[in-house]
XYZ file of C-alpha atoms in Angstrom:
595
model
C 0.000 0.000 0.000
C 1.162 3.578 -0.740
C 0.864 6.359 1.849
C 0.827 10.024 0.729
C 0.441 13.193 2.770
C -3.174 14.371 2.628
C -4.330 17.922 3.152
C -8.097 17.355 2.969
C -11.086 18.752 4.791
C -13.255 17.796 7.716
C -16.612 18.322 9.324
C -17.195 21.328 11.543
C -16.091 20.699 15.074
C -18.649 21.159 17.821
C -18.659 24.709 19.184
C -16.435 24.723 22.295
C -17.563 26.138 25.598
C -16.188 29.099 27.536
C -14.354 28.365 30.784
C -17.048 28.529 33.416
C -14.889 30.634 35.750
C -14.196 33.511 33.333
C -16.316 36.284 31.880
C -16.521 36.560 28.119
C -14.916 40.042 28.255
C -11.546 38.449 29.127
C -9.122 36.842 26.698
C -5.771 35.078 26.897
C -2.498 35.007 24.993
C -1.985 31.380 23.928
C 1.728 30.744 23.561
C 2.017 26.990 23.098
C 0.079 23.725 22.823
C 1.460 20.278 23.605
C 0.003 16.815 22.929
C 0.481 15.548 26.513
C -0.210 17.092 29.896
C 3.296 16.226 31.120
C 4.953 18.160 28.288
C 2.600 21.106 28.719
C 3.124 21.259 32.484
C 6.908 21.294 31.988
C 6.694 24.154 29.512
C 4.342 26.069 31.819
C 6.979 25.859 34.574
C 9.569 27.192 32.155
C 7.438 30.169 31.193
C 6.620 30.788 34.862
C 10.265 31.813 35.383
C 9.430 35.024 33.522
C 5.643 35.311 33.622
C 3.681 34.925 36.873
C 0.302 34.716 35.081
C 0.955 31.444 33.223
C -1.870 28.907 33.296
C -2.884 25.856 31.257
C -6.095 24.326 29.902
C -6.933 21.136 28.110
C -8.130 22.123 24.629
C -11.097 20.812 22.678
C -8.658 19.094 20.309
C -7.286 16.986 23.171
C -3.980 18.909 23.289
C -2.942 21.074 26.254
C -2.626 24.815 25.821
C -0.305 27.155 27.752
C -1.674 30.688 28.123
C -0.959 34.046 29.741
C -3.709 36.091 31.297
C -6.568 36.664 31.371
C -6.546 40.253 30.113
C -8.961 42.767 28.718
C -8.928 42.462 24.903
C -6.928 45.649 24.269
C -4.437 44.831 27.015
C -4.023 41.358 25.555
C -3.208 42.807 22.127
C -0.548 45.088 23.620
C 0.863 42.236 25.695
C 1.083 39.955 22.655
C 2.800 42.582 20.539
C 5.321 43.385 23.265
C 6.264 39.757 23.880
C 6.497 38.955 20.172
C 8.636 42.008 19.585
C 10.985 40.924 22.375
C 11.149 37.361 21.013
C 10.045 35.893 24.354
C 7.185 33.786 22.985
C 6.765 31.708 19.816
C 5.923 33.605 16.631
C 2.570 31.802 16.242
C 1.243 32.940 19.631
C -2.219 34.453 19.383
C -5.211 35.869 21.238
C -7.542 33.111 22.498
C -11.089 33.859 23.594
C -11.331 30.722 25.785
C -14.085 28.960 23.896
C -11.613 26.200 23.038
C -10.641 25.672 26.693
C -11.773 22.782 28.862
C -10.643 22.011 32.413
C -7.417 23.653 33.718
C -4.345 21.529 34.381
C -2.231 24.463 35.669
C -4.103 27.108 37.653
C -3.067 30.794 37.310
C 0.020 31.469 39.429
C 0.436 27.794 40.331
C 3.557 27.232 38.209
C 5.227 30.437 39.407
C 4.485 29.628 43.041
C 6.012 26.173 42.644
C 9.257 27.646 41.275
C 9.418 30.659 43.615
C 12.275 32.186 41.604
C 12.832 35.949 42.033
C 14.300 36.716 38.598
C 13.078 35.828 35.149
C 14.983 33.351 32.993
C 14.112 34.195 29.401
C 16.495 31.592 27.938
C 14.227 28.802 29.198
C 11.376 30.101 27.069
C 12.677 29.028 23.670
C 10.588 26.519 21.783
C 12.191 23.065 22.269
C 13.604 21.044 19.395
C 12.330 17.659 18.202
C 13.125 15.852 21.445
C 10.092 14.119 22.966
C 9.473 14.414 26.712
C 7.662 11.334 27.982
C 7.962 11.797 31.748
C 7.200 14.878 33.806
C 10.564 15.700 35.440
C 11.099 17.177 38.873
C 11.503 20.944 39.093
C 15.302 20.707 39.219
C 15.609 18.560 36.043
C 17.480 20.493 33.307
C 15.283 21.609 30.425
C 15.980 20.471 26.846
C 18.375 22.585 24.844
C 16.463 25.588 23.510
C 15.965 26.127 19.814
C 16.073 29.616 18.351
C 12.786 31.444 18.156
C 11.834 32.323 14.588
C 11.346 36.022 14.058
C 7.709 37.013 14.000
C 6.116 37.845 10.689
C 5.255 41.515 10.423
C 1.630 42.439 10.905
C -0.183 43.773 7.843
C -2.958 46.160 7.044
C -5.901 44.755 5.018
C -4.386 46.309 1.889
C -0.986 44.752 2.563
C -2.657 41.431 3.396
C -4.564 41.485 0.101
C -1.310 42.134 -1.816
C 0.537 39.288 -0.083
C -2.478 37.025 -0.564
C -2.372 37.694 -4.321
C 1.068 36.074 -4.415
C -0.220 32.743 -3.080
C -0.031 29.784 -5.452
C -3.001 27.445 -5.963
C -1.749 24.798 -3.514
C -1.454 27.421 -0.780
C -4.993 28.643 -1.449
C -6.337 25.089 -1.369
C -4.550 24.503 1.915
C -6.071 27.607 3.495
C -9.582 26.546 2.480
C -8.930 23.019 3.756
C -7.706 24.373 7.085
C -10.737 26.644 7.434
C -13.014 23.704 6.668
C -11.120 21.478 9.102
C -11.782 23.912 11.947
C -15.444 24.287 11.010
C -15.460 27.717 9.374
C -15.844 26.720 5.709
C -18.341 24.325 4.125
C -18.052 24.900 0.372
C -15.860 23.373 -2.323
C -12.075 23.297 -1.963
C -11.246 25.081 -5.217
C -8.728 27.792 -4.339
C -11.148 30.587 -5.287
C -11.484 33.150 -2.502
C -15.092 34.169 -3.117
C -17.726 35.455 -0.664
C -17.974 32.079 1.107
C -14.239 31.873 1.713
C -14.122 35.530 2.803
C -16.928 34.947 5.290
C -15.146 31.903 6.710
C -11.895 33.880 7.055
C -13.744 36.612 8.942
C -15.363 34.028 11.201
C -11.978 32.464 11.952
C -10.481 35.871 12.688
C -13.313 36.685 15.060
C -12.838 33.404 16.894
C -9.156 34.297 17.361
C -9.981 37.709 18.780
C -8.799 39.439 15.605
C -10.538 42.105 13.540
C -12.843 40.182 11.137
C -11.621 41.746 7.876
C -12.114 38.617 5.760
C -8.518 38.894 4.507
C -5.909 36.878 6.395
C -2.574 38.510 7.095
C 0.614 36.545 6.532
C 0.898 35.952 10.285
C -2.697 34.711 10.496
C -2.206 32.399 7.510
C 0.890 30.935 9.126
C -0.944 30.372 12.422
C -3.937 28.772 10.679
C -1.832 26.373 8.591
C 0.415 25.489 11.529
C -2.606 24.592 13.671
C -4.048 22.584 10.782
C -0.809 20.662 10.266
C -0.536 19.830 13.964
C -4.134 18.588 14.085
C -3.550 16.386 11.038
C -0.310 15.027 12.449
C -2.118 14.022 15.620
C -4.470 11.783 13.584
C -1.889 10.698 11.031
C -4.268 11.490 8.164
C -2.665 10.153 5.005
C -3.977 9.046 1.644
C -3.946 5.260 1.403
C -3.915 3.737 -2.070
C -5.362 0.227 -1.777
C -4.334 -1.377 -5.062
C -6.113 -4.692 -4.479
C -9.445 -3.004 -3.769
C -9.045 -0.157 -6.238
C -9.752 2.511 -3.615
C -7.854 5.666 -2.696
C -8.926 7.315 0.559
C -7.525 9.334 3.482
C -7.281 7.253 6.652
C -6.240 8.164 10.223
C -3.065 6.079 10.238
C -2.325 7.043 13.842
C -5.570 5.346 14.857
C -5.884 2.338 12.514
C -3.592 -0.151 10.816
C -4.045 -2.663 8.006
C -5.052 -6.078 9.328
C -6.334 -8.432 6.609
C -8.224 -9.031 3.396
C -11.547 -10.876 3.611
C -13.345 -10.173 0.311
C -15.349 -8.091 -0.169
C -13.724 -6.285 2.786
C -10.326 -4.812 3.626
C -10.009 -4.569 7.412
C -8.092 -1.827 9.235
C -8.166 -2.483 12.970
C -7.626 -0.150 15.914
C -4.068 0.906 16.680
C -2.999 1.384 20.313
C -6.545 0.822 21.612
C -7.861 3.825 19.685
C -11.341 2.251 19.417
C -11.460 3.147 15.705
C -12.043 0.675 12.880
C -12.130 1.150 9.097
C -13.458 -1.324 6.543
C -13.094 -0.782 2.801
C -15.701 -2.429 0.555
C -14.833 -3.686 -2.918
C -16.647 -6.284 -5.038
C -18.115 -6.797 -8.505
C -21.914 -6.688 -8.735
C -25.080 -5.053 -9.972
C -27.939 -3.169 -8.342
C -29.256 -6.357 -6.749
C -25.846 -6.967 -5.164
C -25.754 -3.375 -3.919
C -29.221 -3.619 -2.369
C -28.368 -6.982 -0.806
C -25.233 -5.480 0.724
C -27.337 -2.611 2.087
C -29.620 -5.085 3.878
C -26.845 -7.350 5.112
C -24.651 -4.617 6.594
C -27.506 -3.501 8.829
C -27.423 -6.859 10.601
C -23.896 -6.212 11.907
C -23.139 -5.301 15.524
C -21.020 -2.374 14.327
C -24.033 -0.870 12.506
C -26.463 0.089 15.311
C -30.141 0.287 14.458
C -30.583 3.964 15.348
C -29.496 6.421 12.669
C -30.425 7.640 9.214
C -30.447 5.373 6.161
C -30.503 6.440 2.528
C -30.601 4.063 -0.434
C -30.546 5.309 -4.002
C -30.404 3.510 -7.349
C -26.614 3.310 -7.376
C -25.459 4.100 -3.834
C -26.381 3.946 -0.181
C -25.389 5.548 3.114
C -25.994 4.075 6.569
C -25.443 5.937 9.831
C -25.661 3.932 13.038
C -25.457 5.070 16.646
C -25.850 3.512 20.069
C -24.470 4.322 23.518
C -21.250 2.433 22.732
C -20.836 2.338 18.936
C -21.155 4.850 16.114
C -20.550 4.062 12.455
C -20.880 5.550 8.993
C -21.064 3.406 5.847
C -21.099 4.482 2.218
C -21.026 2.356 -0.929
C -21.652 3.116 -4.588
C -22.098 1.143 -7.811
C -20.340 2.203 -10.999
C -19.364 0.183 -14.025
C -20.284 -3.153 -12.472
C -18.130 -2.519 -9.374
C -19.300 -1.762 -5.808
C -16.852 0.208 -3.703
C -17.181 1.996 -0.401
C -15.991 2.358 3.162
C -17.102 2.081 6.779
C -15.811 4.072 9.756
C -16.525 2.783 13.274
C -15.752 4.650 16.501
C -16.767 5.266 20.104
C -19.408 8.032 20.404
C -17.297 9.667 23.115
C -14.826 10.518 20.328
C -17.422 12.253 18.129
C -15.696 15.619 17.848
C -12.415 14.227 16.574
C -13.999 11.540 14.400
C -16.259 14.076 12.691
C -13.112 15.522 11.146
C -11.807 12.103 10.207
C -15.113 11.234 8.568
C -15.148 14.342 6.416
C -11.562 13.642 5.400
C -12.630 10.185 4.266
C -15.754 11.486 2.514
C -13.941 14.171 0.557
C -10.963 11.972 -0.383
C -12.741 8.709 -1.318
C -11.831 7.824 -4.913
C -12.554 4.437 -6.544
C -10.090 3.769 -9.353
C -9.304 1.123 -11.930
C -11.512 -1.539 -13.463
C -11.127 -4.199 -10.784
C -12.567 -5.007 -7.395
C -11.204 -7.112 -4.566
C -10.452 -10.603 -5.894
C -12.810 -13.103 -4.175
C -10.022 -15.673 -4.452
C -7.504 -13.523 -2.601
C -8.092 -15.561 0.571
C -9.937 -18.818 1.228
C -13.525 -18.259 2.388
C -16.217 -20.715 3.351
C -19.331 -20.946 1.215
C -21.338 -19.463 4.070
C -19.015 -16.447 4.179
C -19.254 -15.949 0.445
C -23.022 -16.231 0.509
C -23.476 -13.889 3.444
C -20.606 -11.492 2.620
C -19.990 -11.194 6.377
C -16.472 -12.594 6.577
C -14.847 -11.658 9.883
C -17.760 -9.515 11.057
C -20.043 -10.178 13.977
C -23.713 -10.312 13.027
C -26.169 -8.664 15.387
C -28.115 -11.294 17.298
C -31.367 -10.974 19.236
C -31.353 -11.346 23.015
C -33.537 -14.431 22.551
C -36.014 -15.920 20.109
C -39.123 -18.008 20.641
C -41.804 -19.517 18.410
C -45.318 -18.297 17.632
C -48.324 -19.189 15.473
C -50.041 -17.068 12.842
C -53.696 -16.545 13.782
C -55.000 -14.407 10.897
C -54.320 -13.517 7.282
C -52.608 -10.208 8.236
C -49.816 -12.046 10.019
C -50.867 -11.493 13.649
C -48.923 -13.908 15.867
C -49.809 -15.589 19.154
C -46.799 -16.427 21.328
C -45.728 -16.765 24.954
C -45.304 -13.683 27.135
C -41.696 -14.711 27.777
C -40.908 -14.079 24.099
C -41.546 -10.321 24.349
C -40.632 -9.600 27.966
C -38.113 -6.768 28.426
C -37.564 -6.224 24.693
C -36.451 -2.958 23.142
C -37.950 -4.113 19.860
C -39.647 -7.245 18.525
C -39.347 -8.765 15.057
C -41.099 -11.588 13.230
C -39.142 -13.955 11.007
C -35.890 -12.060 11.713
C -36.422 -8.684 10.053
C -40.120 -7.762 10.142
C -40.751 -5.060 12.746
C -43.674 -5.850 15.040
C -45.431 -4.499 18.101
C -46.975 -6.190 21.127
C -50.732 -5.537 21.306
C -51.745 -7.887 24.131
C -50.176 -9.701 27.077
C -51.936 -11.970 29.544
C -49.918 -12.928 32.610
C -52.465 -15.480 33.806
C -52.249 -17.561 30.637
C -48.679 -16.508 29.875
C -49.472 -15.409 26.315
C -48.861 -12.376 24.102
C -50.171 -11.156 20.746
C -47.768 -9.522 18.297
C -48.756 -7.673 15.121
C -46.410 -6.886 12.220
C -46.143 -3.194 11.396
C -46.684 -4.051 7.753
C -49.207 -6.799 6.919
C -47.897 -10.274 6.125
C -49.421 -13.124 4.152
C -48.750 -16.360 6.081
C -49.143 -19.607 4.132
C -51.179 -21.209 6.948
C -53.191 -19.730 9.834
C -54.033 -21.594 13.034
C -57.325 -23.475 13.305
C -58.145 -24.141 16.982
C -59.598 -27.525 17.915
C -62.900 -27.536 19.803
C -63.083 -31.258 20.674
C -61.859 -32.387 24.080
C -58.337 -33.854 23.971
C -57.850 -37.595 24.509
C -54.887 -38.783 26.574
C -52.581 -40.920 24.481
C -53.365 -39.322 21.121
C -50.346 -38.342 18.979
C -49.278 -34.693 18.822
C -46.488 -32.650 17.221
C -44.937 -29.324 18.214
C -43.776 -26.944 15.473
C -41.088 -24.509 16.599
C -37.596 -23.089 16.435
C -35.769 -25.202 19.036
C -32.431 -23.514 18.312
C -33.991 -20.049 18.167
C -32.686 -18.004 15.209
C -29.915 -20.431 14.267
C -32.114 -22.477 11.928
C -33.756 -21.029 8.801
C -37.083 -22.850 9.265
C -39.157 -24.450 12.032
C -38.944 -28.158 12.831
C -41.558 -30.645 14.087
C -41.106 -32.692 17.240
C -43.467 -35.663 17.578
C -44.879 -37.028 20.834
C -48.166 -37.745 22.630
C -50.728 -36.112 24.920
C -50.251 -37.557 28.423
C -53.025 -35.712 30.279
C -55.794 -33.213 29.566
C -54.876 -31.149 32.664
C -51.773 -29.868 34.415
C -49.934 -31.695 37.210
C -52.214 -30.110 39.805
C -55.368 -30.464 37.737
C -55.199 -27.069 35.974
C -57.996 -27.236 33.356
C -56.305 -24.867 30.891
C -53.079 -26.919 30.635
C -52.272 -30.002 28.600
C -49.471 -32.360 29.641
C -47.312 -33.612 26.773
C -44.738 -36.362 26.414
C -42.031 -35.048 24.072
C -38.606 -33.384 24.297
C -38.495 -29.640 23.650
C -36.008 -26.773 23.876
C -36.502 -23.142 25.024
C -36.924 -21.884 21.450
C -39.956 -24.140 20.930
C -41.991 -22.196 23.503
C -44.884 -20.401 21.819
C -45.101 -22.929 19.014
C -48.373 -24.636 18.032
C -49.174 -28.123 19.370
C -50.874 -29.927 16.454
C -53.072 -32.978 16.544
C -53.018 -35.625 13.827
C -55.422 -33.614 11.628
C -53.364 -30.394 11.750
C -55.689 -28.674 14.217
C -54.159 -26.632 17.042
C -54.545 -28.493 20.309
C -52.647 -25.826 22.281
C -49.580 -23.573 22.505
C -46.353 -24.816 24.100
C -45.346 -22.907 27.248
C -41.825 -22.514 28.712
C -40.498 -25.698 30.258
C -39.865 -24.308 33.731
C -41.701 -21.825 35.923
C -38.576 -21.064 37.934
C -39.518 -23.262 40.895
C -39.215 -26.780 39.500
C -37.328 -28.556 36.774
C -39.371 -30.945 34.621
C -38.058 -34.210 33.167
C -36.606 -33.923 29.660
C -39.625 -35.542 27.967
C -42.356 -33.644 29.869
C -43.849 -30.409 28.540
C -47.053 -28.398 28.893
C -49.291 -26.367 26.601
C -52.126 -23.905 27.133
C -55.238 -25.572 25.737
C -56.927 -24.452 22.512
C -60.194 -23.598 24.303
C -58.532 -21.098 26.651
C -56.508 -19.571 23.811
C -59.521 -19.131 21.542
C -61.618 -17.616 24.325
C -58.935 -15.051 25.218
C -58.385 -14.072 21.596
C -62.113 -13.606 21.076
C -62.283 -11.470 24.207
C -59.553 -9.252 22.697
C -61.597 -8.702 19.531
C -59.714 -11.212 17.397
C -61.486 -13.966 15.504
C -59.650 -17.289 15.873
C -60.404 -19.869 13.211
C -62.017 -23.186 14.246
C -60.583 -26.537 13.102
C -62.877 -28.556 10.865
C -61.569 -31.948 11.956
C -61.092 -34.779 9.454
C -58.780 -37.717 9.133
C -55.180 -38.059 10.176
C -52.661 -36.445 7.825
C -49.524 -37.942 6.411
C -46.345 -36.775 8.255
C -45.204 -34.690 5.285
C -48.550 -32.841 5.203
C -48.335 -32.174 8.926
C -44.828 -30.802 8.412
C -46.128 -28.484 5.668
C -48.881 -27.135 7.954
C -46.514 -26.642 10.882
C -43.918 -24.929 8.713
C -46.435 -22.486 7.208
C -48.117 -21.696 10.537
C -45.062 -21.124 12.761
C -43.355 -17.741 13.159
C -39.986 -16.841 14.672
C -40.463 -14.165 17.353
C -37.218 -12.359 18.236
C -36.542 -10.040 21.165
C -33.877 -7.336 20.730
C -32.316 -5.259 23.461
């Protein structure tokens, strides 16, 4: 893979908050920012040798800023000019209004009090060289060798700024627009043309820095903007990755993710250093049907939460997912018989930073070439090829139970256990449904699909009294959602009442599993003799071949009471096993409970 420096754009960052302790009339002179608190605290101590009003705040970017003040705005301007003229602070120091500040890590006067030195030491204030400080040293530890401070660029009038701006080459203009967009001040195209939109964004940036909003950046302001932009990009390691196998070129945060493996149609980039970020590139040949199938399949993944906007068009789709622990953005498009796209996954606590990463990926995504990821690049099972979910964890329901269709609209009767404590309920895996009735006494629930269904078979409830010893069969999903269709378990009716003579229960002799609960108990003619209930009530454990069902009479009476119209079995002769299987298969629904 080829890595190139990328100078793209990003989403607007969330508007930062003012420090709660300060009034908005006060501003600061920001003189440095460091990526770690230890480095920033060390530099604050160095500056405290000359300036008693040094303090430090964690910034919205995650870096740590070192500031002087606070001052009134005019006093801050004079203070900045004096210190820059004397060469005592870095040339890119600027007026900060505090909206970018978070909690303090060095309180005003704290660093100076800790040093308690009577005379200033201006030599300690030079910007350090490339050495990296990883431990916070004691106060007496020698500071790194100072590097010379670059002379400050001269300030300019708007006329002078416009003349110097006219000398900028296209790449410099593109970089300025990209930087303004990165920091949330510009939302239009990156084209190098400084029109009204760019001018307005420049003025907004100037105002946020405590500068006069002229809409024309001076040379010093341009240098400060680009330097801040470069530091922010370096923190994320944003670089253009050219993925030759997939035929995709895109900017990725290489400080946060690293290439892991190919599993067609996916290229996996996993989290680096526990960043919590994941990137998946999508590349495969296909048509519109393949694209739409991918759209449906991706929404079953754990990393694509159910909440969020979805948009599917004729040749592309976008999926946004969000939960308390996972956020993701997926985009794929079809062109020339090839489907290519990307997915970004992160922790919602990292929204501000990842918004910028996402826009970098969106603006830089470029499919290229006439090939997609080779399905033969690695060995995949047939199931992986069919499901296109290689290496990804599919979202699973909390539990699934069985149910029986009771009308032509797809209304389902099931056990109350099936829908207890569910955030959402589905029928047959992906059909959204709602609970319209629960009855604790009988332990049943009624679930209706939000869009009507057309079941092949609806339940017909038997009215004749059951006869102990007659053959029965339970249709259900014993292994919950792991099997694609219901199965039949054959057995016999042992008693027409429960163990303690309960008239609404039927005792059965057959082996069942938890997923069978809610399934129809069929007699030899295909009529519904009852509905299987959970095997245990929490107080006793039944033998493996003992089960119970709520009788058809009680079920039909309760449904009628609720305004439903259960169908009555017509009786007839015993059916062949294959016909009974057909009836059970068409009548039985999978009821899934999702958290």
